PDB file of C-alpha atoms and ligand atoms in Angstrom:
ATOM      1  CA  MET A   1      20.913  15.451   4.297  1.00  0.00           C
ATOM      2  CA  LYS A   2      17.369  15.666   5.670  1.00  0.00           C
ATOM      3  CA  ASN A   3      14.951  12.840   5.737  1.00  0.00           C
ATOM      4  CA  ILE A   4      11.867  13.157   3.622  1.00  0.00           C
ATOM      5  CA  VAL A   5       8.954  12.381   5.833  1.00  0.00           C
ATOM      6  CA  LEU A   6       5.342  11.285   4.670  1.00  0.00           C
ATOM      7  CA  ILE A   7       2.650  12.069   7.160  1.00  0.00           C
ATOM      8  CA  GLY A   8      -1.243  11.738   6.703  1.00  0.00           C
ATOM      9  CA  PHE A   9      -4.437   9.800   7.178  1.00  0.00           C
ATOM     10  CA  MET A  10      -5.028   6.157   6.369  1.00  0.00           C
ATOM     11  CA  GLY A  11      -5.476   5.648   2.804  1.00  0.00           C
ATOM     12  CA  THR A  12      -3.481   8.502   1.488  1.00  0.00           C
ATOM     13  CA  GLY A  13      -0.788   6.722   0.043  1.00  0.00           C
ATOM     14  CA  LYS A  14       2.406   7.456   2.223  1.00  0.00           C
ATOM     15  CA  SER A  15       3.745   3.968   1.577  1.00  0.00           C
ATOM     16  CA  CYS A  16       3.282   4.051  -2.317  1.00  0.00           C
ATOM     17  CA  VAL A  17       4.448   7.405  -2.617  1.00  0.00           C
ATOM     18  CA  GLY A  18       7.224   6.798  -0.380  1.00  0.00           C
ATOM     19  CA  GLN A  19       8.647   3.718  -2.170  1.00  0.00           C
ATOM     20  CA  ILE A  20       8.499   5.607  -5.458  1.00  0.00           C
ATOM     21  CA  LEU A  21      10.323   8.532  -4.148  1.00  0.00           C
ATOM     22  CA  ALA A  22      12.972   6.519  -2.434  1.00  0.00           C
ATOM     23  CA  GLU A  23      13.519   4.900  -5.914  1.00  0.00           C
ATOM     24  CA  ARG A  24      13.518   8.134  -7.715  1.00  0.00           C
ATOM     25  CA  LEU A  25      15.929   9.697  -5.307  1.00  0.00           C
ATOM     26  CA  GLY A  26      18.123   6.670  -4.778  1.00  0.00           C
ATOM     27  CA  ARG A  27      17.386   6.804  -1.071  1.00  0.00           C
ATOM     28  CA  HIS A  28      16.580   4.356   1.615  1.00  0.00           C
ATOM     29  CA  PHE A  29      12.771   3.716   2.454  1.00  0.00           C
ATOM     30  CA  ILE A  30      11.797   3.128   5.637  1.00  0.00           C
ATOM     31  CA  ASP A  31       8.140   2.296   6.642  1.00  0.00           C
ATOM     32  CA  ILE A  32       7.316   2.974  10.314  1.00  0.00           C
ATOM     33  CA  ASP A  33       4.420   0.521  10.490  1.00  0.00           C
ATOM     34  CA  ALA A  34       6.553  -2.302   8.973  1.00  0.00           C
ATOM     35  CA  LEU A  35       9.296  -1.360  11.620  1.00  0.00           C
ATOM     36  CA  VAL A  36       6.925  -1.775  14.450  1.00  0.00           C
ATOM     37  CA  GLU A  37       5.342  -4.862  12.907  1.00  0.00           C
ATOM     38  CA  GLN A  38       9.073  -6.431  12.968  1.00  0.00           C
ATOM     39  CA  ALA A  39       9.634  -5.440  16.493  1.00  0.00           C
ATOM     40  CA  ILE A  40       6.306  -6.887  17.812  1.00  0.00           C
ATOM     41  CA  GLY A  41       6.645  -9.934  15.774  1.00  0.00           C
ATOM     42  CA  MET A  42       2.852  -9.732  14.687  1.00  0.00           C
ATOM     43  CA  SER A  43       0.423  -7.502  12.770  1.00  0.00           C
ATOM     44  CA  ILE A  44      -0.818  -4.324  13.917  1.00  0.00           C
ATOM     45  CA  ALA A  45      -4.271  -5.292  13.926  1.00  0.00           C
ATOM     46  CA  GLU A  46      -3.476  -8.298  16.096  1.00  0.00           C
ATOM     47  CA  TYR A  47      -1.359  -6.268  18.511  1.00  0.00           C
ATOM     48  CA  PHE A  48      -4.055  -3.862  18.882  1.00  0.00           C
ATOM     49  CA  SER A  49      -6.562  -6.398  19.765  1.00  0.00           C
ATOM     50  CA  ARG A  50      -4.267  -8.125  22.269  1.00  0.00           C
ATOM     51  CA  PHE A  51      -2.617  -5.118  24.041  1.00  0.00           C
ATOM     52  CA  GLY A  52      -4.500  -2.027  22.794  1.00  0.00           C
ATOM     53  CA  GLU A  53      -3.819   1.138  21.201  1.00  0.00           C
ATOM     54  CA  ALA A  54      -1.849   2.844  23.986  1.00  0.00           C
ATOM     55  CA  ALA A  55       0.648  -0.031  23.810  1.00  0.00           C
ATOM     56  CA  PHE A  56       0.880   0.343  19.976  1.00  0.00           C
ATOM     57  CA  ARG A  57       1.476   4.148  20.344  1.00  0.00           C
ATOM     58  CA  ASP A  58       4.555   3.338  22.544  1.00  0.00           C
ATOM     59  CA  ARG A  59       5.915   1.009  19.984  1.00  0.00           C
ATOM     60  CA  GLU A  60       5.247   3.599  17.282  1.00  0.00           C
ATOM     61  CA  SER A  61       7.240   6.307  19.366  1.00  0.00           C
ATOM     62  CA  ALA A  62      10.112   3.915  20.069  1.00  0.00           C
ATOM     63  CA  ALA A  63      10.275   3.455  15.956  1.00  0.00           C
ATOM     64  CA  VAL A  64       9.999   7.217  15.455  1.00  0.00           C
ATOM     65  CA  GLU A  65      12.896   7.739  17.724  1.00  0.00           C
ATOM     66  CA  THR A  66      15.020   5.183  16.055  1.00  0.00           C
ATOM     67  CA  VAL A  67      14.308   6.596  12.449  1.00  0.00           C
ATOM     68  CA  SER A  68      14.726  10.137  13.366  1.00  0.00           C
ATOM     69  CA  ALA A  69      18.242   9.508  14.016  1.00  0.00           C
ATOM     70  CA  GLN A  70      18.944   8.563  10.439  1.00  0.00           C
ATOM     71  CA  SER A  71      19.499  10.970   7.661  1.00  0.00           C
ATOM     72  CA  GLY A  72      18.786  10.899   3.886  1.00  0.00           C
ATOM     73  CA  ALA A  73      15.831   8.457   4.320  1.00  0.00           C
ATOM     74  CA  VAL A  74      12.365   8.490   2.971  1.00  0.00           C
ATOM     75  CA  ILE A  75       9.969   7.717   5.822  1.00  0.00           C
ATOM     76  CA  ALA A  76       6.243   6.681   5.756  1.00  0.00           C
ATOM     77  CA  THR A  77       4.687   6.978   8.987  1.00  0.00           C
ATOM     78  CA  GLY A  78       1.334   5.562  10.041  1.00  0.00           C
ATOM     79  CA  GLY A  79      -1.580   7.857  10.072  1.00  0.00           C
ATOM     80  CA  GLY A  80      -1.758   8.368  13.993  1.00  0.00           C
ATOM     81  CA  VAL A  81       1.936   9.353  14.291  1.00  0.00           C
ATOM     82  CA  VAL A  82       0.664  12.912  14.760  1.00  0.00           C
ATOM     83  CA  LEU A  83      -1.118  12.071  18.002  1.00  0.00           C
ATOM     84  CA  ARG A  84       2.060  12.612  20.060  1.00  0.00           C
ATOM     85  CA  GLN A  85       3.616  15.751  19.657  1.00  0.00           C
ATOM     86  CA  GLN A  86       7.099  14.495  20.567  1.00  0.00           C
ATOM     87  CA  ASN A  87       6.834  12.383  17.490  1.00  0.00           C
ATOM     88  CA  ILE A  88       6.208  15.211  15.184  1.00  0.00           C
ATOM     89  CA  ASP A  89       9.072  16.937  16.971  1.00  0.00           C
ATOM     90  CA  ARG A  90      11.395  14.367  16.673  1.00  0.00           C
ATOM     91  CA  LEU A  91      10.559  13.871  12.791  1.00  0.00           C
ATOM     92  CA  LYS A  92      10.963  17.621  12.230  1.00  0.00           C
ATOM     93  CA  THR A  93      14.249  17.826  13.904  1.00  0.00           C
ATOM     94  CA  ASN A  94      15.959  15.992  10.972  1.00  0.00           C
ATOM     95  CA  GLY A  95      13.247  15.942   8.344  1.00  0.00           C
ATOM     96  CA  ILE A  96      10.964  17.803   6.079  1.00  0.00           C
ATOM     97  CA  LEU A  97       7.484  16.817   6.487  1.00  0.00           C
ATOM     98  CA  PHE A  98       4.960  16.374   3.616  1.00  0.00           C
ATOM     99  CA  CYS A  99       1.381  15.596   4.550  1.00  0.00           C
ATOM    100  CA  LEU A 100      -0.782  13.707   1.895  1.00  0.00           C
ATOM    101  CA  ALA A 101      -4.450  14.664   2.202  1.00  0.00           C
ATOM    102  CA  ALA A 102      -7.360  13.147   0.926  1.00  0.00           C
ATOM    103  CA  CYS A 103     -11.185  13.778   1.438  1.00  0.00           C
ATOM    104  CA  GLU A 104     -13.111  11.358   3.363  1.00  0.00           C
ATOM    105  CA  THR A 105     -14.938   9.903   0.061  1.00  0.00           C
ATOM    106  CA  THR A 106     -11.600   9.009  -1.358  1.00  0.00           C
ATOM    107  CA  ILE A 107     -10.391   7.334   2.138  1.00  0.00           C
ATOM    108  CA  VAL A 108     -13.655   5.523   2.188  1.00  0.00           C
ATOM    109  CA  GLU A 109     -12.907   4.164  -1.413  1.00  0.00           C
ATOM    110  CA  ARG A 110      -9.071   3.590  -0.800  1.00  0.00           C
ATOM    111  CA  THR A 111      -9.783   1.643   2.343  1.00  0.00           C
ATOM    112  CA  ALA A 112     -12.773  -0.519   1.271  1.00  0.00           C
ATOM    113  CA  GLY A 113     -12.470  -4.266   2.064  1.00  0.00           C
ATOM    114  CA  ASP A 114      -9.321  -3.278   4.113  1.00  0.00           C
ATOM    115  CA  ARG A 115      -9.358  -5.341   7.449  1.00  0.00           C
ATOM    116  CA  LEU A 116      -5.768  -4.521   8.450  1.00  0.00           C
ATOM    117  CA  ARG A 117      -6.402  -1.314  10.021  1.00  0.00           C
ATOM    118  CA  PRO A 118      -8.056  -1.834  13.471  1.00  0.00           C
ATOM    119  CA  LEU A 119      -9.136   1.764  13.682  1.00  0.00           C
ATOM    120  CA  LEU A 120     -11.331   1.390  10.577  1.00  0.00           C
ATOM    121  CA  ASN A 121     -12.554  -2.181  11.451  1.00  0.00           C
ATOM    122  CA  ARG A 122     -15.939  -1.134  12.344  1.00  0.00           C
ATOM    123  CA  PRO A 123     -19.470  -1.137  10.812  1.00  0.00           C
ATOM    124  CA  ASP A 124     -19.872   2.622  10.804  1.00  0.00           C
ATOM    125  CA  ARG A 125     -16.386   3.311   8.913  1.00  0.00           C
ATOM    126  CA  LEU A 126     -17.495   6.261   7.219  1.00  0.00           C
ATOM    127  CA  GLN A 127     -18.299   7.962  10.759  1.00  0.00           C
ATOM    128  CA  ALA A 128     -15.024   6.879  12.229  1.00  0.00           C
ATOM    129  CA  ILE A 129     -13.258   8.227   9.235  1.00  0.00           C
ATOM    130  CA  ARG A 130     -15.018  11.501   9.526  1.00  0.00           C
ATOM    131  CA  GLN A 131     -14.380  11.837  13.332  1.00  0.00           C
ATOM    132  CA  LEU A 132     -10.704  10.966  13.119  1.00  0.00           C
ATOM    133  CA  LEU A 133     -10.063  13.403  10.390  1.00  0.00           C
ATOM    134  CA  ALA A 134     -11.716  16.174  12.254  1.00  0.00           C
ATOM    135  CA  GLU A 135      -9.534  15.485  15.335  1.00  0.00           C
ATOM    136  CA  ARG A 136      -6.339  14.773  13.482  1.00  0.00           C
ATOM    137  CA  GLN A 137      -6.571  17.883  10.758  1.00  0.00           C
ATOM    138  CA  PRO A 138      -4.969  20.486  13.051  1.00  0.00           C
ATOM    139  CA  LEU A 139      -2.195  18.138  13.825  1.00  0.00           C
ATOM    140  CA  TYR A 140      -1.513  17.381  10.115  1.00  0.00           C
ATOM    141  CA  ARG A 141      -1.195  20.884   9.403  1.00  0.00           C
ATOM    142  CA  GLN A 142       2.001  21.013  11.177  1.00  0.00           C
ATOM    143  CA  ALA A 143       3.760  19.593   8.138  1.00  0.00           C
ATOM    144  CA  ASP A 144       6.063  21.681   6.064  1.00  0.00           C
ATOM    145  CA  HIS A 145       3.891  20.991   2.876  1.00  0.00           C
ATOM    146  CA  TRP A 146       0.316  20.066   2.120  1.00  0.00           C
ATOM    147  CA  ILE A 147      -0.143  17.678  -0.924  1.00  0.00           C
ATOM    148  CA  GLU A 148      -3.518  16.992  -2.044  1.00  0.00           C
ATOM    149  CA  THR A 149      -3.937  13.462  -3.364  1.00  0.00           C
ATOM    150  CA  ASP A 150      -7.683  12.972  -4.713  1.00  0.00           C
ATOM    151  CA  GLY A 151      -7.816  11.673  -8.224  1.00  0.00           C
ATOM    152  CA  ARG A 152      -4.252  11.377  -8.526  1.00  0.00           C
ATOM    153  CA  THR A 153      -2.072   8.552  -8.699  1.00  0.00           C
ATOM    154  CA  ALA A 154       0.750   7.665  -6.284  1.00  0.00           C
ATOM    155  CA  ALA A 155       3.409   8.383  -9.156  1.00  0.00           C
ATOM    156  CA  GLU A 156       1.765  12.021  -9.762  1.00  0.00           C
ATOM    157  CA  VAL A 157       1.907  12.529  -6.088  1.00  0.00           C
ATOM    158  CA  ALA A 158       5.557  11.513  -5.831  1.00  0.00           C
ATOM    159  CA  ALA A 159       6.276  13.889  -8.978  1.00  0.00           C
ATOM    160  CA  THR A 160       4.753  16.884  -7.052  1.00  0.00           C
ATOM    161  CA  ILE A 161       6.972  16.299  -4.043  1.00  0.00           C
ATOM    162  CA  LEU A 162      10.013  16.087  -6.345  1.00  0.00           C
ATOM    163  CA  GLN A 163       9.054  19.600  -7.766  1.00  0.00           C
ATOM    164  CA  VAL A 164       8.597  20.855  -4.291  1.00  0.00           C
ATOM    165  CA  LEU A 165      12.096  19.350  -3.124  1.00  0.00           C
ATOM    166  CA  ASP A 166      13.836  20.835  -6.591  1.00  0.00           C
ATOM    167  CA  GLY A 167      12.327  24.339  -5.726  1.00  0.00           C
ATOM    168  CA  GLU A 168      13.607  24.110  -2.312  1.00  0.00           C
ATOM    169  CA  ALA A 169      16.881  22.966  -3.435  1.00  0.00           C
ATOM    170  CA  CYS A 170      17.137  26.062  -5.804  1.00  0.00           C
ATOM    171  CA  LEU A 171      15.475  28.546  -3.209  1.00  0.00           C
ATOM    172  CA  HIS A 172      18.143  27.385  -0.281  1.00  0.00           C
ATOM    173  CA  GLY A 173      20.752  25.976  -2.323  1.00  0.00           C
ATOM    174  CA  ASP A 174      20.248  22.723  -0.335  1.00  0.00           C
ATOM    175  CA  ASP A 175      17.067  21.105   1.494  1.00  0.00           C
ATOM    176  CA  SER A 176      17.662  22.709   4.961  1.00  0.00           C
ATOM    177  CA  GLY A 177      14.768  24.664   5.774  1.00  0.00           C
ATOM    178  CA  GLN A 178      11.633  26.725   4.695  1.00  0.00           C
ATOM    179  CA  SER A 179       9.097  28.868   6.281  1.00  0.00           C
ATOM    180  CA  GLY A 180       5.357  28.554   6.287  1.00  0.00           C
ATOM    181  CA  GLN A 181       3.349  25.725   4.518  1.00  0.00           C
ATOM    182  CA  SER A 182       3.018  25.265   0.878  1.00  0.00           C
ATOM    183  CA  GLN A 183      -0.212  23.689  -0.524  1.00  0.00           C
ATOM    184  CA  LEU A 184       0.009  21.656  -3.857  1.00  0.00           C
TER     185      LEU A 184
HETATM  186  C1  S3P B 201      -3.080   4.179  12.068  1.00  0.00           C
HETATM  187  C2  S3P B 201      -2.787   4.054  10.843  1.00  0.00           C
HETATM  188  C3  S3P B 201      -2.101   2.742  10.232  1.00  0.00           C
HETATM  189  C4  S3P B 201      -1.389   2.075  11.566  1.00  0.00           C
HETATM  190  C5  S3P B 201      -2.267   1.808  12.752  1.00  0.00           C
HETATM  191  C6  S3P B 201      -3.153   3.037  13.310  1.00  0.00           C
HETATM  192  C7  S3P B 201      -3.984   5.437  12.587  1.00  0.00           C
HETATM  193  O1  S3P B 201      -1.149   3.141   9.402  1.00  0.00           O
HETATM  194  O2  S3P B 201      -0.138   2.775  12.095  1.00  0.00           O
HETATM  195  O3  S3P B 201      -3.295   0.974  12.090  1.00  0.00           O
HETATM  196  O4  S3P B 201      -3.990   5.619  13.830  1.00  0.00           O
HETATM  197  O5  S3P B 201      -4.372   6.149  11.754  1.00  0.00           O
HETATM  198  P1  S3P B 201      -1.380   3.823   7.931  1.00  0.00           P
HETATM  199  O6  S3P B 201      -1.653   5.072   8.040  1.00  0.00           O
HETATM  200  O7  S3P B 201      -0.264   3.310   7.137  1.00  0.00           O
HETATM  201  O8  S3P B 201      -2.646   2.939   7.444  1.00  0.00           O
END
């Protein structure tokens, strides 16, 4: 059984939606950020400030490699997982990728007051979000399905994903594959 993998920018609800999905489907939930924090024994923010982003990305890739060996899990990734193509390739090998999307205003609102995300911990937060979104948009487009989350609750987004999964099971008799990217 393929993994269900959630990718997308910070603040798009990957962890919340992932937990709901896992519960509804009776599947195991894995949060890659949490896995990395377990491995490094400190918060991601602290690791960033002590060792830098590149060291964090190495840890993140190692966690991706570990979880990609699993099957049937619901996996929430960190927003920057797409920065290394090898991560995407690994996650795709045994997973169906859903990108959760949101516009910059929604992301600003959802991450307001958050000090735990090092890349947003700066005075020009809106500008940082704008720039990172622009850089990453083409990378997120590699997902199999694109789900808009603006103005929707995590439960609503999870319900949409469940519909897509149901549709795929009808089309293919299982969840083994699809062509092109759907937009919902
Ligand atoms: C990051 C997103 C974070 C976390 C780290 C870097 C990013 O995860 O992995 O702070 O580069 O977008 P969330 O998307 O869960 O906030």
